[in-house]
Amino acid sequence: MYVKLCGLRTTADVAAAVEAGADAVGFVFSPSARQVDPGTARRLVREVPGHVLSIGVFSGVPAPEVRRLATEAGVAAVQLHGDYPRSAFTEVAASGVTLVRAVPLEPGTDVRVGAHGEAMLLLDSPVAGSGRRWDLAALDGARPEGRWLLAGGLGVADVAEAVTRARPWGVDVSSGIESSRGVKDHGLMREFVAAARSA
Ligand SMILES: O=C(O)c1ccccc1N[C@@H]1O[C@H](COP(=O)(O)O)[C@@H](O)[C@H]1O
C-alpha cells in the first residue's frame, strides 16, 4: 500500500513522515493553511531522502507557473488539482516531473490512469484538503485500474475500512494527520501509515 502524507510545513514534519514509512510527501503551493513558499519548500525537499517522492501540490495555478515553481523548489513530482485542459497536464508531464492528476470522481471523470500523461491518478473529494469524505459507492462501475490513490477525509480510524472497500493502489491524507488545521501530528502520521497497511 503506497502512502502519501500531505501538507508538511516543517523539517520535523518531513523527518516524522520518513520515519513513519511514507512513500511520498506533499508540499502545498496554493493558498491554504498548509501553504509553503518556494524557498521553504526547497529547504524541506532537501530533507527528503531519495526513496521518498517529494510532491508539489498545486490548485488552479497556470501550467508554466507550476513548472517554474516546481523547478525552483526541486520537487520530483507535481500534483495538479483543478479544471486544467488536457494540454496542461501533458505539458507538465513533458517537463520531466512525475505527474499526479487529482480529480473528484464525478460523472464523466476520466479515470484511466495515464490518460493525461500522469503516472498516478488521485481521486479526491470535490473540495481538496477539506478533510471531507466522499461516497465510495461512486466507484462502483468506475473503479480505476493501476496506480491510483484514494484521498478525501481519510483518518486513522477509517482508512483500513476505506482501503478494503475501494481497493486503491495507494492512499493520501492531510487533515486526518493534524492536531489542528495545518499542524501535523507526528503520532497520527505513524498510526495512519500503520493503519493503511493493515487492511
Ligand atoms: O491541503 C490543502 O490545503 C490542499 C490545497 C490545494 C490542493 C490540494 C490540497 N490538499 C490535498 O487534499 C487531499 C486530501 O486532503 P484531506 O485528507 O481530505 O485533508 C490530499 O491529496 C492533499 O494533497
PDB file of C-alpha atoms and ligand atoms in Angstrom:
ATOM      1  CA  MET A   1       0.000   0.000   0.000  1.00  0.00           C
ATOM      2  CA  TYR A   2       1.552   3.259  -1.228  1.00  0.00           C
ATOM      3  CA  VAL A   3       1.090   6.048   1.343  1.00  0.00           C
ATOM      4  CA  LYS A   4       1.399   9.788   0.748  1.00  0.00           C
ATOM      5  CA  LEU A   5       1.370  12.210   3.682  1.00  0.00           C
ATOM      6  CA  CYS A   6       0.491  15.717   2.544  1.00  0.00           C
ATOM      7  CA  GLY A   7       0.672  19.315   3.740  1.00  0.00           C
ATOM      8  CA  LEU A   8       4.035  19.128   5.513  1.00  0.00           C
ATOM      9  CA  ARG A   9       5.432  22.501   6.585  1.00  0.00           C
ATOM     10  CA  THR A  10       8.472  21.884   8.786  1.00  0.00           C
ATOM     11  CA  THR A  11      11.660  19.824   8.740  1.00  0.00           C
ATOM     12  CA  ALA A  12      10.329  17.969  11.796  1.00  0.00           C
ATOM     13  CA  ASP A  13       7.225  17.026   9.755  1.00  0.00           C
ATOM     14  CA  VAL A  14       9.428  15.659   6.982  1.00  0.00           C
ATOM     15  CA  ALA A  15      11.559  13.637   9.415  1.00  0.00           C
ATOM     16  CA  ALA A  16       8.429  12.233  11.077  1.00  0.00           C
ATOM     17  CA  ALA A  17       6.874  11.270   7.734  1.00  0.00           C
ATOM     18  CA  VAL A  18      10.029   9.482   6.619  1.00  0.00           C
ATOM     19  CA  GLU A  19      10.304   7.703   9.956  1.00  0.00           C
ATOM     20  CA  ALA A  20       6.638   6.694   9.741  1.00  0.00           C
ATOM     21  CA  GLY A  21       7.381   4.967   6.433  1.00  0.00           C
ATOM     22  CA  ALA A  22       5.677   7.309   3.948  1.00  0.00           C
ATOM     23  CA  ASP A  23       6.323   6.606   0.269  1.00  0.00           C
ATOM     24  CA  ALA A  24       5.590  10.195  -0.731  1.00  0.00           C
ATOM     25  CA  VAL A  25       5.280  13.575   0.975  1.00  0.00           C
ATOM     26  CA  GLY A  26       3.360  16.594  -0.286  1.00  0.00           C
ATOM     27  CA  PHE A  27       4.046  20.324  -0.072  1.00  0.00           C
ATOM     28  CA  VAL A  28       1.159  22.687  -0.844  1.00  0.00           C
ATOM     29  CA  PHE A  29       1.964  25.668  -3.092  1.00  0.00           C
ATOM     30  CA  SER A  30      -1.583  27.044  -3.333  1.00  0.00           C
ATOM     31  CA  PRO A  31      -3.494  29.230  -0.858  1.00  0.00           C
ATOM     32  CA  SER A  32      -4.155  27.020   2.180  1.00  0.00           C
ATOM     33  CA  ALA A  33      -3.364  26.784   5.897  1.00  0.00           C
ATOM     34  CA  ARG A  34      -0.695  24.362   4.668  1.00  0.00           C
ATOM     35  CA  GLN A  35       0.855  26.565   2.007  1.00  0.00           C
ATOM     36  CA  VAL A  36       4.643  26.829   1.958  1.00  0.00           C
ATOM     37  CA  ASP A  37       6.581  29.442   0.000  1.00  0.00           C
ATOM     38  CA  PRO A  38       9.005  28.196  -2.682  1.00  0.00           C
ATOM     39  CA  GLY A  39      12.080  28.863  -0.517  1.00  0.00           C
ATOM     40  CA  THR A  40      10.664  26.863   2.402  1.00  0.00           C
ATOM     41  CA  ALA A  41       9.613  24.111   0.026  1.00  0.00           C
ATOM     42  CA  ARG A  42      13.144  23.969  -1.356  1.00  0.00           C
ATOM     43  CA  ARG A  43      14.600  23.588   2.146  1.00  0.00           C
ATOM     44  CA  LEU A  44      12.089  20.860   3.003  1.00  0.00           C
ATOM     45  CA  VAL A  45      12.645  18.979  -0.260  1.00  0.00           C
ATOM     46  CA  ARG A  46      16.366  18.784   0.561  1.00  0.00           C
ATOM     47  CA  GLU A  47      15.430  16.811   3.694  1.00  0.00           C
ATOM     48  CA  VAL A  48      13.504  14.186   1.726  1.00  0.00           C
ATOM     49  CA  PRO A  49      15.557  11.019   1.108  1.00  0.00           C
ATOM     50  CA  GLY A  50      15.775   9.578  -2.400  1.00  0.00           C
ATOM     51  CA  HIS A  51      13.428   6.669  -1.726  1.00  0.00           C
ATOM     52  CA  VAL A  52      10.573   9.056  -0.800  1.00  0.00           C
ATOM     53  CA  LEU A  53       8.816  11.015  -3.567  1.00  0.00           C
ATOM     54  CA  SER A  54       8.579  14.783  -2.970  1.00  0.00           C
ATOM     55  CA  ILE A  55       5.380  16.173  -4.493  1.00  0.00           C
ATOM     56  CA  GLY A  56       4.438  19.810  -5.072  1.00  0.00           C
ATOM     57  CA  VAL A  57       0.660  20.270  -4.780  1.00  0.00           C
ATOM     58  CA  PHE A  58      -0.944  22.942  -6.984  1.00  0.00           C
ATOM     59  CA  SER A  59      -4.535  24.018  -7.489  1.00  0.00           C
ATOM     60  CA  GLY A  60      -5.552  26.207 -10.404  1.00  0.00           C
ATOM     61  CA  VAL A  61      -2.020  27.547 -10.990  1.00  0.00           C
ATOM     62  CA  PRO A  62      -1.233  28.020 -14.712  1.00  0.00           C
ATOM     63  CA  ALA A  63       0.976  25.237 -16.110  1.00  0.00           C
ATOM     64  CA  PRO A  64       4.037  27.430 -16.919  1.00  0.00           C
ATOM     65  CA  GLU A  65       3.966  28.773 -13.339  1.00  0.00           C
ATOM     66  CA  VAL A  66       3.648  25.224 -11.980  1.00  0.00           C
ATOM     67  CA  ARG A  67       6.742  24.231 -13.951  1.00  0.00           C
ATOM     68  CA  ARG A  68       8.687  27.264 -12.706  1.00  0.00           C
ATOM     69  CA  LEU A  69       7.769  26.763  -9.054  1.00  0.00           C
ATOM     70  CA  ALA A  70       8.384  23.008  -9.200  1.00  0.00           C
ATOM     71  CA  THR A  71      11.848  23.557 -10.677  1.00  0.00           C
ATOM     72  CA  GLU A  72      12.654  26.264  -8.125  1.00  0.00           C
ATOM     73  CA  ALA A  73      11.654  24.013  -5.226  1.00  0.00           C
ATOM     74  CA  GLY A  74      13.257  20.896  -6.693  1.00  0.00           C
ATOM     75  CA  VAL A  75      10.246  18.629  -6.218  1.00  0.00           C
ATOM     76  CA  ALA A  76      10.329  15.310  -8.062  1.00  0.00           C
ATOM     77  CA  ALA A  77       6.595  15.270  -8.727  1.00  0.00           C
ATOM     78  CA  VAL A  78       3.662  17.623  -9.250  1.00  0.00           C
ATOM     79  CA  GLN A  79       0.065  17.042  -8.133  1.00  0.00           C
ATOM     80  CA  LEU A  80      -2.393  19.126 -10.157  1.00  0.00           C
ATOM     81  CA  HIS A  81      -5.887  19.908  -8.859  1.00  0.00           C
ATOM     82  CA  GLY A  82      -8.265  21.960 -10.953  1.00  0.00           C
ATOM     83  CA  ASP A  83     -10.010  22.337 -14.229  1.00  0.00           C
ATOM     84  CA  TYR A  84      -6.971  22.065 -16.477  1.00  0.00           C
ATOM     85  CA  PRO A  85      -7.176  21.252 -20.182  1.00  0.00           C
ATOM     86  CA  ARG A  86      -5.506  18.000 -21.188  1.00  0.00           C
ATOM     87  CA  SER A  87      -2.661  20.017 -22.747  1.00  0.00           C
ATOM     88  CA  ALA A  88      -1.743  21.492 -19.336  1.00  0.00           C
ATOM     89  CA  PHE A  89      -1.369  18.036 -17.822  1.00  0.00           C
ATOM     90  CA  THR A  90       0.725  16.802 -20.727  1.00  0.00           C
ATOM     91  CA  GLU A  91       2.830  19.988 -20.694  1.00  0.00           C
ATOM     92  CA  VAL A  92       3.701  19.470 -17.023  1.00  0.00           C
ATOM     93  CA  ALA A  93       4.350  15.747 -17.553  1.00  0.00           C
ATOM     94  CA  ALA A  94       6.632  16.555 -20.506  1.00  0.00           C
ATOM     95  CA  SER A  95       8.780  18.794 -18.296  1.00  0.00           C
ATOM     96  CA  GLY A  96      10.209  15.689 -16.652  1.00  0.00           C
ATOM     97  CA  VAL A  97       8.460  15.646 -13.281  1.00  0.00           C
ATOM     98  CA  THR A  98       6.244  12.770 -12.204  1.00  0.00           C
ATOM     99  CA  LEU A  99       2.641  13.916 -12.666  1.00  0.00           C
ATOM    100  CA  VAL A 100      -0.226  13.181 -10.290  1.00  0.00           C
ATOM    101  CA  ARG A 101      -3.614  14.131 -11.779  1.00  0.00           C
ATOM    102  CA  ALA A 102      -6.029  14.960  -8.948  1.00  0.00           C
ATOM    103  CA  VAL A 103      -9.766  14.888  -9.648  1.00  0.00           C
ATOM    104  CA  PRO A 104     -13.041  14.333  -7.838  1.00  0.00           C
ATOM    105  CA  LEU A 105     -14.941  11.300  -9.080  1.00  0.00           C
ATOM    106  CA  GLU A 106     -17.929  12.735 -10.911  1.00  0.00           C
ATOM    107  CA  PRO A 107     -19.984  11.556 -13.874  1.00  0.00           C
ATOM    108  CA  GLY A 108     -17.699  11.856 -16.892  1.00  0.00           C
ATOM    109  CA  THR A 109     -14.411  11.895 -14.964  1.00  0.00           C
ATOM    110  CA  ASP A 110     -11.718  10.164 -16.998  1.00  0.00           C
ATOM    111  CA  VAL A 111     -10.460   7.508 -14.560  1.00  0.00           C
ATOM    112  CA  ARG A 112      -7.945   5.923 -16.940  1.00  0.00           C
ATOM    113  CA  VAL A 113      -4.568   6.195 -15.242  1.00  0.00           C
ATOM    114  CA  GLY A 114      -2.120   7.744 -17.703  1.00  0.00           C
ATOM    115  CA  ALA A 115      -4.797   9.196 -19.992  1.00  0.00           C
ATOM    116  CA  HIS A 116      -3.433  12.725 -19.450  1.00  0.00           C
ATOM    117  CA  GLY A 117       0.229  11.815 -19.090  1.00  0.00           C
ATOM    118  CA  GLU A 118       0.039  11.188 -15.371  1.00  0.00           C
ATOM    119  CA  ALA A 119       1.968   8.489 -13.517  1.00  0.00           C
ATOM    120  CA  MET A 120      -0.679   8.391 -10.799  1.00  0.00           C
ATOM    121  CA  LEU A 121      -4.332   9.356 -10.561  1.00  0.00           C
ATOM    122  CA  LEU A 122      -5.657  10.793  -7.300  1.00  0.00           C
ATOM    123  CA  LEU A 123      -9.381  10.552  -6.599  1.00  0.00           C
ATOM    124  CA  ASP A 124     -10.223  13.217  -4.037  1.00  0.00           C
ATOM    125  CA  SER A 125     -13.257  14.915  -2.558  1.00  0.00           C
ATOM    126  CA  PRO A 126     -14.668  17.907  -4.505  1.00  0.00           C
ATOM    127  CA  VAL A 127     -13.005  20.294  -2.014  1.00  0.00           C
ATOM    128  CA  ALA A 128      -9.368  19.204  -1.854  1.00  0.00           C
ATOM    129  CA  GLY A 129      -7.753  19.329   1.561  1.00  0.00           C
ATOM    130  CA  SER A 130     -11.090  19.858   3.320  1.00  0.00           C
ATOM    131  CA  GLY A 131     -10.982  16.618   5.272  1.00  0.00           C
ATOM    132  CA  ARG A 132     -14.380  15.681   3.849  1.00  0.00           C
ATOM    133  CA  ARG A 133     -15.150  12.093   2.884  1.00  0.00           C
ATOM    134  CA  TRP A 134     -16.941  11.279  -0.351  1.00  0.00           C
ATOM    135  CA  ASP A 135     -19.255   8.394  -1.132  1.00  0.00           C
ATOM    136  CA  LEU A 136     -17.125   5.439  -2.208  1.00  0.00           C
ATOM    137  CA  ALA A 137     -20.208   3.906  -3.826  1.00  0.00           C
ATOM    138  CA  ALA A 138     -19.372   6.237  -6.740  1.00  0.00           C
ATOM    139  CA  LEU A 139     -16.504   3.840  -7.506  1.00  0.00           C
ATOM    140  CA  ASP A 140     -18.893   1.034  -8.372  1.00  0.00           C
ATOM    141  CA  GLY A 141     -18.523   0.596 -12.113  1.00  0.00           C
ATOM    142  CA  ALA A 142     -15.951   3.424 -12.265  1.00  0.00           C
ATOM    143  CA  ARG A 143     -13.028   2.000 -10.317  1.00  0.00           C
ATOM    144  CA  PRO A 144      -9.690   2.882 -11.921  1.00  0.00           C
ATOM    145  CA  GLU A 145      -7.046   0.261 -12.671  1.00  0.00           C
ATOM    146  CA  GLY A 146      -3.409   0.660 -11.737  1.00  0.00           C
ATOM    147  CA  ARG A 147      -1.639   3.396  -9.840  1.00  0.00           C
ATOM    148  CA  TRP A 148      -4.465   5.367  -8.296  1.00  0.00           C
ATOM    149  CA  LEU A 149      -4.648   6.950  -4.856  1.00  0.00           C
ATOM    150  CA  LEU A 150      -7.684   7.396  -2.669  1.00  0.00           C
ATOM    151  CA  ALA A 151      -7.939  10.708  -0.779  1.00  0.00           C
ATOM    152  CA  GLY A 152     -10.558  12.809   0.928  1.00  0.00           C
ATOM    153  CA  GLY A 153     -11.148  12.845   4.652  1.00  0.00           C
ATOM    154  CA  LEU A 154      -9.262   9.675   5.464  1.00  0.00           C
ATOM    155  CA  GLY A 155      -8.124   9.167   9.044  1.00  0.00           C
ATOM    156  CA  VAL A 156      -6.580   6.631  11.379  1.00  0.00           C
ATOM    157  CA  ALA A 157      -9.967   5.223  12.392  1.00  0.00           C
ATOM    158  CA  ASP A 158     -11.370   4.616   8.907  1.00  0.00           C
ATOM    159  CA  VAL A 159      -8.507   4.264   6.421  1.00  0.00           C
ATOM    160  CA  ALA A 160      -8.359   0.456   6.687  1.00  0.00           C
ATOM    161  CA  GLU A 161     -12.099   0.156   6.040  1.00  0.00           C
ATOM    162  CA  ALA A 162     -11.847   2.595   3.105  1.00  0.00           C
ATOM    163  CA  VAL A 163      -8.968   0.578   1.615  1.00  0.00           C
ATOM    164  CA  THR A 164     -10.932  -2.642   1.929  1.00  0.00           C
ATOM    165  CA  ARG A 165     -13.947  -1.012   0.257  1.00  0.00           C
ATOM    166  CA  ALA A 166     -12.201   0.913  -2.542  1.00  0.00           C
ATOM    167  CA  ARG A 167      -9.125  -1.279  -3.139  1.00  0.00           C
ATOM    168  CA  PRO A 168      -6.866   1.614  -4.212  1.00  0.00           C
ATOM    169  CA  TRP A 169      -3.185   1.258  -5.094  1.00  0.00           C
ATOM    170  CA  GLY A 170      -2.404   3.919  -2.502  1.00  0.00           C
ATOM    171  CA  VAL A 171      -3.839   6.466  -0.090  1.00  0.00           C
ATOM    172  CA  ASP A 172      -3.233  10.149   0.582  1.00  0.00           C
ATOM    173  CA  VAL A 173      -4.056  12.189   3.685  1.00  0.00           C
ATOM    174  CA  SER A 174      -3.688  15.668   5.098  1.00  0.00           C
ATOM    175  CA  SER A 175      -6.434  16.704   7.567  1.00  0.00           C
ATOM    176  CA  GLY A 176      -6.532  13.276   9.214  1.00  0.00           C
ATOM    177  CA  ILE A 177      -2.947  13.567  10.463  1.00  0.00           C
ATOM    178  CA  GLU A 178      -3.334  17.022  12.040  1.00  0.00           C
ATOM    179  CA  SER A 179      -3.892  18.180  15.618  1.00  0.00           C
ATOM    180  CA  SER A 180      -5.337  21.453  14.302  1.00  0.00           C
ATOM    181  CA  ARG A 181      -5.688  22.836  10.790  1.00  0.00           C
ATOM    182  CA  GLY A 182      -2.256  22.998   9.161  1.00  0.00           C
ATOM    183  CA  VAL A 183      -0.411  21.498  12.154  1.00  0.00           C
ATOM    184  CA  LYS A 184       0.797  17.946  11.650  1.00  0.00           C
ATOM    185  CA  ASP A 185       0.585  15.414  14.493  1.00  0.00           C
ATOM    186  CA  HIS A 186       3.562  13.073  14.189  1.00  0.00           C
ATOM    187  CA  GLY A 187       1.905  10.334  16.247  1.00  0.00           C
ATOM    188  CA  LEU A 188      -1.114  10.356  13.934  1.00  0.00           C
ATOM    189  CA  MET A 189       1.239  10.118  10.943  1.00  0.00           C
ATOM    190  CA  ARG A 190       2.725   6.879  12.308  1.00  0.00           C
ATOM    191  CA  GLU A 191      -0.698   5.496  13.188  1.00  0.00           C
ATOM    192  CA  PHE A 192      -2.111   6.387   9.776  1.00  0.00           C
ATOM    193  CA  VAL A 193       0.667   4.626   7.849  1.00  0.00           C
ATOM    194  CA  ALA A 194       0.310   1.513  10.010  1.00  0.00           C
ATOM    195  CA  ALA A 195      -3.497   1.508   9.705  1.00  0.00           C
ATOM    196  CA  ALA A 196      -3.398   1.956   5.923  1.00  0.00           C
ATOM    197  CA  ARG A 197      -1.074  -1.034   5.574  1.00  0.00           C
ATOM    198  CA  SER A 198      -3.054  -3.190   7.983  1.00  0.00           C
ATOM    199  CA  ALA A 199      -6.020  -3.523   5.620  1.00  0.00           C
TER     200      ALA A 199
HETATM  201  O1  LIG B   1      -4.363  20.507   1.692  1.00  0.00           O
HETATM  202  C1  LIG B   1      -4.676  21.527   1.065  1.00  0.00           C
HETATM  203  O2  LIG B   1      -4.909  22.588   1.644  1.00  0.00           O
HETATM  204  C2  LIG B   1      -4.775  21.465  -0.427  1.00  0.00           C
HETATM  205  C3  LIG B   1      -4.823  22.654  -1.121  1.00  0.00           C
HETATM  206  C4  LIG B   1      -4.901  22.635  -2.509  1.00  0.00           C
HETATM  207  C5  LIG B   1      -4.951  21.420  -3.194  1.00  0.00           C
HETATM  208  C6  LIG B   1      -4.909  20.227  -2.502  1.00  0.00           C
HETATM  209  C7  LIG B   1      -4.826  20.236  -1.117  1.00  0.00           C
HETATM  210  N1  LIG B   1      -4.788  19.070  -0.381  1.00  0.00           N
HETATM  211  C8  LIG B   1      -4.972  17.756  -0.910  1.00  0.00           C
HETATM  212  O3  LIG B   1      -6.199  17.225  -0.471  1.00  0.00           O
HETATM  213  C9  LIG B   1      -6.107  15.809  -0.381  1.00  0.00           C
HETATM  214  C10 LIG B   1      -6.770  15.221   0.834  1.00  0.00           C
HETATM  215  O4  LIG B   1      -6.874  16.060   1.886  1.00  0.00           O
HETATM  216  P1  LIG B   1      -7.682  15.660   3.227  1.00  0.00           P
HETATM  217  O5  LIG B   1      -7.041  14.406   3.760  1.00  0.00           O
HETATM  218  O6  LIG B   1      -9.102  15.446   2.856  1.00  0.00           O
HETATM  219  O7  LIG B   1      -7.463  16.824   4.102  1.00  0.00           O
HETATM  220  C11 LIG B   1      -4.651  15.490  -0.442  1.00  0.00           C
HETATM  221  O8  LIG B   1      -4.416  14.995  -1.737  1.00  0.00           O
HETATM  222  C12 LIG B   1      -3.951  16.792  -0.363  1.00  0.00           C
HETATM  223  O9  LIG B   1      -2.843  16.781  -1.214  1.00  0.00           O
END
